[in-house]
PDB file of N, CA and C and ligand atoms in Angstrom:
ATOM      1  N   MET A  16       0.844  -1.204   0.000  1.00  0.00           N
ATOM      2  CA  MET A  16       0.000   0.000   0.000  1.00  0.00           C
ATOM      3  C   MET A  16       0.874   1.246   0.000  1.00  0.00           C
ATOM      4  N   SER A  17       0.587   2.191  -0.848  1.00  0.00           N
ATOM      5  CA  SER A  17       1.361   3.419  -0.900  1.00  0.00           C
ATOM      6  C   SER A  17       1.022   4.324   0.270  1.00  0.00           C
ATOM      7  N   ALA A  18       2.028   4.912   0.882  1.00  0.00           N
ATOM      8  CA  ALA A  18       1.802   5.806   2.011  1.00  0.00           C
ATOM      9  C   ALA A  18       1.078   7.069   1.568  1.00  0.00           C
ATOM     10  N   ASP A  19       1.150   7.359   0.286  1.00  0.00           N
ATOM     11  CA  ASP A  19       0.553   8.579  -0.258  1.00  0.00           C
ATOM     12  C   ASP A  19      -0.934   8.416  -0.534  1.00  0.00           C
ATOM     13  N   ALA A  20      -1.385   7.176  -0.656  1.00  0.00           N
ATOM     14  CA  ALA A  20      -2.767   6.925  -1.057  1.00  0.00           C
ATOM     15  C   ALA A  20      -3.727   7.203   0.090  1.00  0.00           C
ATOM     16  N   PRO A  21      -4.863   7.839  -0.215  1.00  0.00           N
ATOM     17  CA  PRO A  21      -5.866   8.045   0.827  1.00  0.00           C
ATOM     18  C   PRO A  21      -6.486   6.704   1.221  1.00  0.00           C
ATOM     19  N   ALA A  22      -6.736   6.545   2.507  1.00  0.00           N
ATOM     20  CA  ALA A  22      -7.308   5.305   2.990  1.00  0.00           C
ATOM     21  C   ALA A  22      -8.770   5.213   2.586  1.00  0.00           C
ATOM     22  N   VAL A  23      -9.177   4.032   2.187  1.00  0.00           N
ATOM     23  CA  VAL A  23     -10.583   3.762   1.904  1.00  0.00           C
ATOM     24  C   VAL A  23     -11.083   2.847   3.005  1.00  0.00           C
ATOM     25  N   VAL A  24     -12.086   3.308   3.742  1.00  0.00           N
ATOM     26  CA  VAL A  24     -12.554   2.584   4.920  1.00  0.00           C
ATOM     27  C   VAL A  24     -13.955   2.044   4.654  1.00  0.00           C
ATOM     28  N   CYS A  25     -14.159   0.787   4.980  1.00  0.00           N
ATOM     29  CA  CYS A  25     -15.481   0.180   4.838  1.00  0.00           C
ATOM     30  C   CYS A  25     -16.465   0.915   5.748  1.00  0.00           C
ATOM     31  N   PRO A  26     -17.586   1.402   5.187  1.00  0.00           N
ATOM     32  CA  PRO A  26     -18.544   2.153   6.012  1.00  0.00           C
ATOM     33  C   PRO A  26     -19.241   1.276   7.054  1.00  0.00           C
ATOM     34  N   VAL A  27     -19.212  -0.006   6.859  1.00  0.00           N
ATOM     35  CA  VAL A  27     -19.870  -0.917   7.797  1.00  0.00           C
ATOM     36  C   VAL A  27     -18.910  -1.335   8.903  1.00  0.00           C
ATOM     37  N   CYS A  28     -17.724  -1.796   8.522  1.00  0.00           N
ATOM     38  CA  CYS A  28     -16.784  -2.397   9.482  1.00  0.00           C
ATOM     39  C   CYS A  28     -15.771  -1.395  10.027  1.00  0.00           C
ATOM     40  N   ARG A  29     -15.630  -0.253   9.362  1.00  0.00           N
ATOM     41  CA  ARG A  29     -14.649   0.754   9.782  1.00  0.00           C
ATOM     42  C   ARG A  29     -13.221   0.216   9.719  1.00  0.00           C
ATOM     43  N   VAL A  30     -12.969  -0.678   8.790  1.00  0.00           N
ATOM     44  CA  VAL A  30     -11.601  -1.144   8.568  1.00  0.00           C
ATOM     45  C   VAL A  30     -11.185  -0.746   7.152  1.00  0.00           C
ATOM     46  N   GLU A  31      -9.867  -0.609   6.946  1.00  0.00           N
ATOM     47  CA  GLU A  31      -9.369  -0.183   5.653  1.00  0.00           C
ATOM     48  C   GLU A  31      -9.545  -1.267   4.605  1.00  0.00           C
ATOM     49  N   ALA A  32      -9.927  -0.832   3.416  1.00  0.00           N
ATOM     50  CA  ALA A  32     -10.045  -1.754   2.302  1.00  0.00           C
ATOM     51  C   ALA A  32      -8.681  -2.314   1.926  1.00  0.00           C
ATOM     52  N   ASP A  33      -8.685  -3.523   1.420  1.00  0.00           N
ATOM     53  CA  ASP A  33      -7.472  -4.097   0.873  1.00  0.00           C
ATOM     54  C   ASP A  33      -7.079  -3.307  -0.374  1.00  0.00           C
ATOM     55  N   ALA A  34      -5.815  -2.844  -0.414  1.00  0.00           N
ATOM     56  CA  ALA A  34      -5.383  -1.950  -1.487  1.00  0.00           C
ATOM     57  C   ALA A  34      -5.382  -2.636  -2.852  1.00  0.00           C
ATOM     58  N   GLU A  35      -5.206  -3.949  -2.860  1.00  0.00           N
ATOM     59  CA  GLU A  35      -5.148  -4.679  -4.128  1.00  0.00           C
ATOM     60  C   GLU A  35      -6.544  -4.940  -4.686  1.00  0.00           C
ATOM     61  N   SER A  36      -7.396  -5.552  -3.850  1.00  0.00           N
ATOM     62  CA  SER A  36      -8.714  -5.978  -4.327  1.00  0.00           C
ATOM     63  C   SER A  36      -9.767  -4.888  -4.181  1.00  0.00           C
ATOM     64  N   LEU A  37      -9.467  -3.850  -3.356  1.00  0.00           N
ATOM     65  CA  LEU A  37     -10.438  -2.811  -3.031  1.00  0.00           C
ATOM     66  C   LEU A  37     -11.706  -3.403  -2.429  1.00  0.00           C
ATOM     67  N   GLN A  38     -11.535  -4.489  -1.670  1.00  0.00           N
ATOM     68  CA  GLN A  38     -12.638  -5.078  -0.930  1.00  0.00           C
ATOM     69  C   GLN A  38     -12.361  -4.944   0.562  1.00  0.00           C
ATOM     70  N   CYS A  39     -13.443  -4.907   1.329  1.00  0.00           N
ATOM     71  CA  CYS A  39     -13.302  -4.919   2.776  1.00  0.00           C
ATOM     72  C   CYS A  39     -12.797  -6.289   3.216  1.00  0.00           C
ATOM     73  N   PRO A  40     -11.704  -6.328   3.999  1.00  0.00           N
ATOM     74  CA  PRO A  40     -11.189  -7.630   4.447  1.00  0.00           C
ATOM     75  C   PRO A  40     -12.127  -8.317   5.434  1.00  0.00           C
ATOM     76  N   GLU A  41     -13.055  -7.581   6.034  1.00  0.00           N
ATOM     77  CA  GLU A  41     -13.970  -8.160   7.017  1.00  0.00           C
ATOM     78  C   GLU A  41     -15.218  -8.732   6.353  1.00  0.00           C
ATOM     79  N   CYS A  42     -15.918  -7.897   5.571  1.00  0.00           N
ATOM     80  CA  CYS A  42     -17.216  -8.315   5.028  1.00  0.00           C
ATOM     81  C   CYS A  42     -17.178  -8.529   3.520  1.00  0.00           C
ATOM     82  N   ALA A  43     -15.999  -8.301   2.897  1.00  0.00           N
ATOM     83  CA  ALA A  43     -15.807  -8.517   1.461  1.00  0.00           C
ATOM     84  C   ALA A  43     -16.658  -7.583   0.605  1.00  0.00           C
ATOM     85  N   GLU A  44     -17.139  -6.498   1.200  1.00  0.00           N
ATOM     86  CA  GLU A  44     -17.854  -5.483   0.429  1.00  0.00           C
ATOM     87  C   GLU A  44     -16.923  -4.891  -0.627  1.00  0.00           C
ATOM     88  N   ASP A  45     -17.469  -4.668  -1.827  1.00  0.00           N
ATOM     89  CA  ASP A  45     -16.681  -4.054  -2.892  1.00  0.00           C
ATOM     90  C   ASP A  45     -16.604  -2.544  -2.648  1.00  0.00           C
ATOM     91  N   LEU A  46     -15.398  -2.050  -2.359  1.00  0.00           N
ATOM     92  CA  LEU A  46     -15.221  -0.640  -2.015  1.00  0.00           C
ATOM     93  C   LEU A  46     -14.588   0.155  -3.154  1.00  0.00           C
ATOM     94  N   ALA A  47     -14.656  -0.384  -4.376  1.00  0.00           N
ATOM     95  CA  ALA A  47     -14.015   0.278  -5.511  1.00  0.00           C
ATOM     96  C   ALA A  47     -14.603   1.665  -5.758  1.00  0.00           C
ATOM     97  N   ALA A  48     -15.926   1.798  -5.610  1.00  0.00           N
ATOM     98  CA  ALA A  48     -16.555   3.106  -5.842  1.00  0.00           C
ATOM     99  C   ALA A  48     -16.051   4.129  -4.829  1.00  0.00           C
ATOM    100  N   LEU A  49     -15.921   3.705  -3.572  1.00  0.00           N
ATOM    101  CA  LEU A  49     -15.386   4.597  -2.543  1.00  0.00           C
ATOM    102  C   LEU A  49     -13.948   4.963  -2.854  1.00  0.00           C
ATOM    103  N   ALA A  50     -13.188   4.002  -3.348  1.00  0.00           N
ATOM    104  CA  ALA A  50     -11.791   4.262  -3.693  1.00  0.00           C
ATOM    105  C   ALA A  50     -11.704   5.303  -4.793  1.00  0.00           C
ATOM    106  N   HIS A  51     -12.600   5.197  -5.776  1.00  0.00           N
ATOM    107  CA  HIS A  51     -12.606   6.186  -6.859  1.00  0.00           C
ATOM    108  C   HIS A  51     -12.885   7.577  -6.306  1.00  0.00           C
ATOM    109  N   LEU A  52     -13.824   7.651  -5.349  1.00  0.00           N
ATOM    110  CA  LEU A  52     -14.117   8.940  -4.716  1.00  0.00           C
ATOM    111  C   LEU A  52     -12.892   9.462  -3.982  1.00  0.00           C
ATOM    112  N   ALA A  53     -12.199   8.570  -3.276  1.00  0.00           N
ATOM    113  CA  ALA A  53     -11.034   8.979  -2.498  1.00  0.00           C
ATOM    114  C   ALA A  53      -9.940   9.522  -3.408  1.00  0.00           C
ATOM    115  N   TYR A  54      -9.877   8.991  -4.638  1.00  0.00           N
ATOM    116  CA  TYR A  54      -8.829   9.405  -5.564  1.00  0.00           C
ATOM    117  C   TYR A  54      -9.273  10.527  -6.493  1.00  0.00           C
ATOM    118  N   ALA A  55     -10.542  10.915  -6.419  1.00  0.00           N
ATOM    119  CA  ALA A  55     -11.071  11.889  -7.382  1.00  0.00           C
ATOM    120  C   ALA A  55     -10.285  13.193  -7.330  1.00  0.00           C
ATOM    121  N   GLY A  56      -9.933  13.642  -6.116  1.00  0.00           N
ATOM    122  CA  GLY A  56      -9.174  14.875  -5.990  1.00  0.00           C
ATOM    123  C   GLY A  56      -7.865  14.801  -6.741  1.00  0.00           C
ATOM    124  N   ARG A  57      -7.166  13.670  -6.601  1.00  0.00           N
ATOM    125  CA  ARG A  57      -5.872  13.511  -7.276  1.00  0.00           C
ATOM    126  C   ARG A  57      -6.028  13.457  -8.788  1.00  0.00           C
ATOM    127  N   MET A  58      -7.112  12.821  -9.239  1.00  0.00           N
ATOM    128  CA  MET A  58      -7.335  12.727 -10.689  1.00  0.00           C
ATOM    129  C   MET A  58      -7.589  14.120 -11.270  1.00  0.00           C
ATOM    130  N   HIS A  59      -8.394  14.915 -10.565  1.00  0.00           N
ATOM    131  CA  HIS A  59      -8.645  16.280 -11.028  1.00  0.00           C
ATOM    132  C   HIS A  59      -7.364  17.107 -10.978  1.00  0.00           C
ATOM    133  N   TYR A  60      -6.549  16.875  -9.937  1.00  0.00           N
ATOM    134  CA  TYR A  60      -5.286  17.589  -9.819  1.00  0.00           C
ATOM    135  C   TYR A  60      -4.376  17.276 -11.006  1.00  0.00           C
ATOM    136  N   ASN A  61      -4.299  16.005 -11.381  1.00  0.00           N
ATOM    137  CA  ASN A  61      -3.481  15.628 -12.528  1.00  0.00           C
ATOM    138  C   ASN A  61      -3.997  16.277 -13.806  1.00  0.00           C
ATOM    139  N   THR A  62      -5.329  16.339 -13.937  1.00  0.00           N
ATOM    140  CA  THR A  62      -5.924  17.028 -15.090  1.00  0.00           C
ATOM    141  C   THR A  62      -5.527  18.491 -15.096  1.00  0.00           C
ATOM    142  N   ALA A  63      -5.557  19.111 -13.913  1.00  0.00           N
ATOM    143  CA  ALA A  63      -5.193  20.524 -13.805  1.00  0.00           C
ATOM    144  C   ALA A  63      -3.742  20.747 -14.221  1.00  0.00           C
ATOM    145  N   LEU A  64      -2.857  19.847 -13.771  1.00  0.00           N
ATOM    146  CA  LEU A  64      -1.442  19.955 -14.147  1.00  0.00           C
ATOM    147  C   LEU A  64      -1.278  19.887 -15.660  1.00  0.00           C
ATOM    148  N   GLU A  65      -2.016  18.967 -16.272  1.00  0.00           N
ATOM    149  CA  GLU A  65      -1.942  18.780 -17.718  1.00  0.00           C
ATOM    150  C   GLU A  65      -2.350  20.067 -18.439  1.00  0.00           C
ATOM    151  N   HIS A  66      -3.458  20.657 -18.000  1.00  0.00           N
ATOM    152  CA  HIS A  66      -3.923  21.915 -18.598  1.00  0.00           C
ATOM    153  C   HIS A  66      -2.897  23.027 -18.382  1.00  0.00           C
ATOM    154  N   ALA A  67      -2.323  23.080 -17.170  1.00  0.00           N
ATOM    155  CA  ALA A  67      -1.351  24.129 -16.872  1.00  0.00           C
ATOM    156  C   ALA A  67      -0.137  24.007 -17.794  1.00  0.00           C
ATOM    157  N   ARG A  68       0.303  22.764 -18.034  1.00  0.00           N
ATOM    158  CA  ARG A  68       1.446  22.544 -18.943  1.00  0.00           C
ATOM    159  C   ARG A  68       1.142  23.077 -20.335  1.00  0.00           C
ATOM    160  N   ASN A  69      -0.135  22.973 -20.731  1.00  0.00           N
ATOM    161  CA  ASN A  69      -0.525  23.414 -22.065  1.00  0.00           C
ATOM    162  C   ASN A  69      -0.885  24.891 -22.101  1.00  0.00           C
ATOM    163  N   GLY A  70      -0.768  25.563 -20.960  1.00  0.00           N
ATOM    164  CA  GLY A  70      -1.097  26.980 -20.911  1.00  0.00           C
ATOM    165  C   GLY A  70      -2.587  27.248 -20.910  1.00  0.00           C
ATOM    166  N   GLU A  71      -3.387  26.225 -20.616  1.00  0.00           N
ATOM    167  CA  GLU A  71      -4.851  26.390 -20.591  1.00  0.00           C
ATOM    168  C   GLU A  71      -5.282  26.759 -19.172  1.00  0.00           C
ATOM    169  N   TRP A  72      -5.112  28.034 -18.839  1.00  0.00           N
ATOM    170  CA  TRP A  72      -5.269  28.457 -17.451  1.00  0.00           C
ATOM    171  C   TRP A  72      -6.696  28.324 -16.952  1.00  0.00           C
ATOM    172  N   GLU A  73      -7.675  28.652 -17.799  1.00  0.00           N
ATOM    173  CA  GLU A  73      -9.076  28.533 -17.370  1.00  0.00           C
ATOM    174  C   GLU A  73      -9.403  27.089 -17.014  1.00  0.00           C
ATOM    175  N   ALA A  74      -9.033  26.175 -17.904  1.00  0.00           N
ATOM    176  CA  ALA A  74      -9.314  24.761 -17.672  1.00  0.00           C
ATOM    177  C   ALA A  74      -8.549  24.252 -16.457  1.00  0.00           C
ATOM    178  N   ALA A  75      -7.323  24.731 -16.288  1.00  0.00           N
ATOM    179  CA  ALA A  75      -6.511  24.322 -15.144  1.00  0.00           C
ATOM    180  C   ALA A  75      -7.159  24.787 -13.839  1.00  0.00           C
ATOM    181  N   ARG A  76      -7.651  26.030 -13.850  1.00  0.00           N
ATOM    182  CA  ARG A  76      -8.310  26.546 -12.643  1.00  0.00           C
ATOM    183  C   ARG A  76      -9.571  25.747 -12.327  1.00  0.00           C
ATOM    184  N   ASP A  77     -10.352  25.409 -13.355  1.00  0.00           N
ATOM    185  CA  ASP A  77     -11.561  24.604 -13.136  1.00  0.00           C
ATOM    186  C   ASP A  77     -11.204  23.260 -12.513  1.00  0.00           C
ATOM    187  N   ALA A  78     -10.166  22.617 -13.074  1.00  0.00           N
ATOM    188  CA  ALA A  78      -9.805  21.273 -12.613  1.00  0.00           C
ATOM    189  C   ALA A  78      -9.236  21.313 -11.196  1.00  0.00           C
ATOM    190  N   VAL A  79      -8.440  22.321 -10.902  1.00  0.00           N
ATOM    191  CA  VAL A  79      -7.864  22.394  -9.555  1.00  0.00           C
ATOM    192  C   VAL A  79      -8.966  22.720  -8.542  1.00  0.00           C
ATOM    193  N   GLY A  80      -9.963  23.488  -8.974  1.00  0.00           N
ATOM    194  CA  GLY A  80     -11.112  23.742  -8.107  1.00  0.00           C
ATOM    195  C   GLY A  80     -11.862  22.459  -7.805  1.00  0.00           C
ATOM    196  N   ALA A  81     -12.031  21.622  -8.819  1.00  0.00           N
ATOM    197  CA  ALA A  81     -12.695  20.338  -8.625  1.00  0.00           C
ATOM    198  C   ALA A  81     -11.872  19.443  -7.703  1.00  0.00           C
ATOM    199  N   ALA A  82     -10.549  19.480  -7.879  1.00  0.00           N
ATOM    200  CA  ALA A  82      -9.664  18.677  -7.030  1.00  0.00           C
ATOM    201  C   ALA A  82      -9.833  19.059  -5.568  1.00  0.00           C
ATOM    202  N   LEU A  83      -9.877  20.362  -5.305  1.00  0.00           N
ATOM    203  CA  LEU A  83      -9.975  20.830  -3.925  1.00  0.00           C
ATOM    204  C   LEU A  83     -11.380  20.644  -3.367  1.00  0.00           C
ATOM    205  N   ALA A  84     -12.385  20.581  -4.242  1.00  0.00           N
ATOM    206  CA  ALA A  84     -13.736  20.283  -3.777  1.00  0.00           C
ATOM    207  C   ALA A  84     -13.794  18.852  -3.243  1.00  0.00           C
ATOM    208  N   HIS A  85     -13.048  17.952  -3.911  1.00  0.00           N
ATOM    209  CA  HIS A  85     -13.029  16.551  -3.481  1.00  0.00           C
ATOM    210  C   HIS A  85     -12.101  16.335  -2.305  1.00  0.00           C
ATOM    211  N   GLU A  86     -10.958  17.030  -2.300  1.00  0.00           N
ATOM    212  CA  GLU A  86      -9.953  16.799  -1.261  1.00  0.00           C
ATOM    213  C   GLU A  86      -9.334  18.133  -0.855  1.00  0.00           C
ATOM    214  N   PRO A  87     -10.025  18.878   0.038  1.00  0.00           N
ATOM    215  CA  PRO A  87      -9.596  20.246   0.367  1.00  0.00           C
ATOM    216  C   PRO A  87      -8.170  20.329   0.908  1.00  0.00           C
ATOM    217  N   GLY A  88      -7.680  19.273   1.525  1.00  0.00           N
ATOM    218  CA  GLY A  88      -6.353  19.322   2.124  1.00  0.00           C
ATOM    219  C   GLY A  88      -5.235  18.884   1.198  1.00  0.00           C
ATOM    220  N   LEU A  89      -5.537  18.728  -0.088  1.00  0.00           N
ATOM    221  CA  LEU A  89      -4.526  18.224  -1.029  1.00  0.00           C
ATOM    222  C   LEU A  89      -3.505  19.323  -1.307  1.00  0.00           C
ATOM    223  N   ALA A  90      -2.367  19.244  -0.603  1.00  0.00           N
ATOM    224  CA  ALA A  90      -1.389  20.335  -0.601  1.00  0.00           C
ATOM    225  C   ALA A  90      -0.906  20.740  -1.999  1.00  0.00           C
ATOM    226  N   PRO A  91      -0.519  19.813  -2.863  1.00  0.00           N
ATOM    227  CA  PRO A  91      -0.042  20.235  -4.192  1.00  0.00           C
ATOM    228  C   PRO A  91      -1.119  20.959  -5.000  1.00  0.00           C
ATOM    229  N   ALA A  92      -2.385  20.594  -4.767  1.00  0.00           N
ATOM    230  CA  ALA A  92      -3.471  21.278  -5.471  1.00  0.00           C
ATOM    231  C   ALA A  92      -3.643  22.692  -4.944  1.00  0.00           C
ATOM    232  N   VAL A  93      -3.475  22.871  -3.631  1.00  0.00           N
ATOM    233  CA  VAL A  93      -3.543  24.215  -3.043  1.00  0.00           C
ATOM    234  C   VAL A  93      -2.439  25.078  -3.646  1.00  0.00           C
ATOM    235  N   ALA A  94      -1.235  24.522  -3.736  1.00  0.00           N
ATOM    236  CA  ALA A  94      -0.104  25.262  -4.282  1.00  0.00           C
ATOM    237  C   ALA A  94      -0.344  25.615  -5.752  1.00  0.00           C
ATOM    238  N   LEU A  95      -0.896  24.664  -6.492  1.00  0.00           N
ATOM    239  CA  LEU A  95      -1.168  24.914  -7.910  1.00  0.00           C
ATOM    240  C   LEU A  95      -2.234  25.993  -8.064  1.00  0.00           C
ATOM    241  N   ARG A  96      -3.277  25.918  -7.235  1.00  0.00           N
ATOM    242  CA  ARG A  96      -4.337  26.930  -7.296  1.00  0.00           C
ATOM    243  C   ARG A  96      -3.759  28.326  -7.034  1.00  0.00           C
ATOM    244  N   ASP A  97      -2.905  28.422  -6.002  1.00  0.00           N
ATOM    245  CA  ASP A  97      -2.303  29.709  -5.670  1.00  0.00           C
ATOM    246  C   ASP A  97      -1.447  30.222  -6.825  1.00  0.00           C
ATOM    247  N   ALA A  98      -0.729  29.311  -7.484  1.00  0.00           N
ATOM    248  CA  ALA A  98       0.091  29.702  -8.627  1.00  0.00           C
ATOM    249  C   ALA A  98      -0.789  30.166  -9.782  1.00  0.00           C
ATOM    250  N   LEU A  99      -1.933  29.514  -9.952  1.00  0.00           N
ATOM    251  CA  LEU A  99      -2.817  29.838 -11.076  1.00  0.00           C
ATOM    252  C   LEU A  99      -3.543  31.158 -10.874  1.00  0.00           C
ATOM    253  N   VAL A 100      -3.659  31.589  -9.634  1.00  0.00           N
ATOM    254  CA  VAL A 100      -4.339  32.860  -9.373  1.00  0.00           C
ATOM    255  C   VAL A 100      -3.613  33.990 -10.077  1.00  0.00           C
ATOM    256  N   THR A 101      -2.275  33.941 -10.058  1.00  0.00           N
ATOM    257  CA  THR A 101      -1.504  35.005 -10.700  1.00  0.00           C
ATOM    258  C   THR A 101      -1.234  34.687 -12.166  1.00  0.00           C
ATOM    259  N   GLU A 102      -1.068  33.379 -12.456  1.00  0.00           N
ATOM    260  CA  GLU A 102      -0.721  32.980 -13.825  1.00  0.00           C
ATOM    261  C   GLU A 102      -1.861  33.274 -14.784  1.00  0.00           C
ATOM    262  N   GLY A 103      -1.537  33.883 -15.915  1.00  0.00           N
ATOM    263  CA  GLY A 103      -2.528  34.061 -16.952  1.00  0.00           C
ATOM    264  C   GLY A 103      -3.468  35.229 -16.718  1.00  0.00           C
ATOM    265  N   ARG A 104      -3.368  35.877 -15.551  1.00  0.00           N
ATOM    266  CA  ARG A 104      -4.285  36.967 -15.250  1.00  0.00           C
ATOM    267  C   ARG A 104      -4.005  38.175 -16.152  1.00  0.00           C
ATOM    268  N   THR A 105      -2.729  38.325 -16.526  1.00  0.00           N
ATOM    269  CA  THR A 105      -2.358  39.453 -17.362  1.00  0.00           C
ATOM    270  C   THR A 105      -2.687  39.183 -18.830  1.00  0.00           C
ATOM    271  N   GLY A 106      -2.848  37.907 -19.204  1.00  0.00           N
ATOM    272  CA  GLY A 106      -2.999  37.578 -20.609  1.00  0.00           C
ATOM    273  C   GLY A 106      -4.387  37.366 -21.078  1.00  0.00           C
TER     274      GLY A 106
HETATM  275 ZN1  LIG B  11     -16.764  -4.287   5.753  1.00  0.00          ZN
END
């Protein structure tokens, strides 16, 4: 399990999902949908980075906003958002 990955916890058993199968080790509930939610912030952040590389500041700002809506504490997304506030404003 990656230390960077957000934990996915079974809503019934309150135990962490198995990182490989994305199932609850206790009740075998399929937690893949929850895992996707947990990673949604990172996926939007990666999209934002891609847009920023291409100079698409509006799209980058939208994506980083979505990232922070899903995961407000995502530090690299906060940093990217702050950078985007000034970037492209003159252009
Ligand atoms: Zn469970």
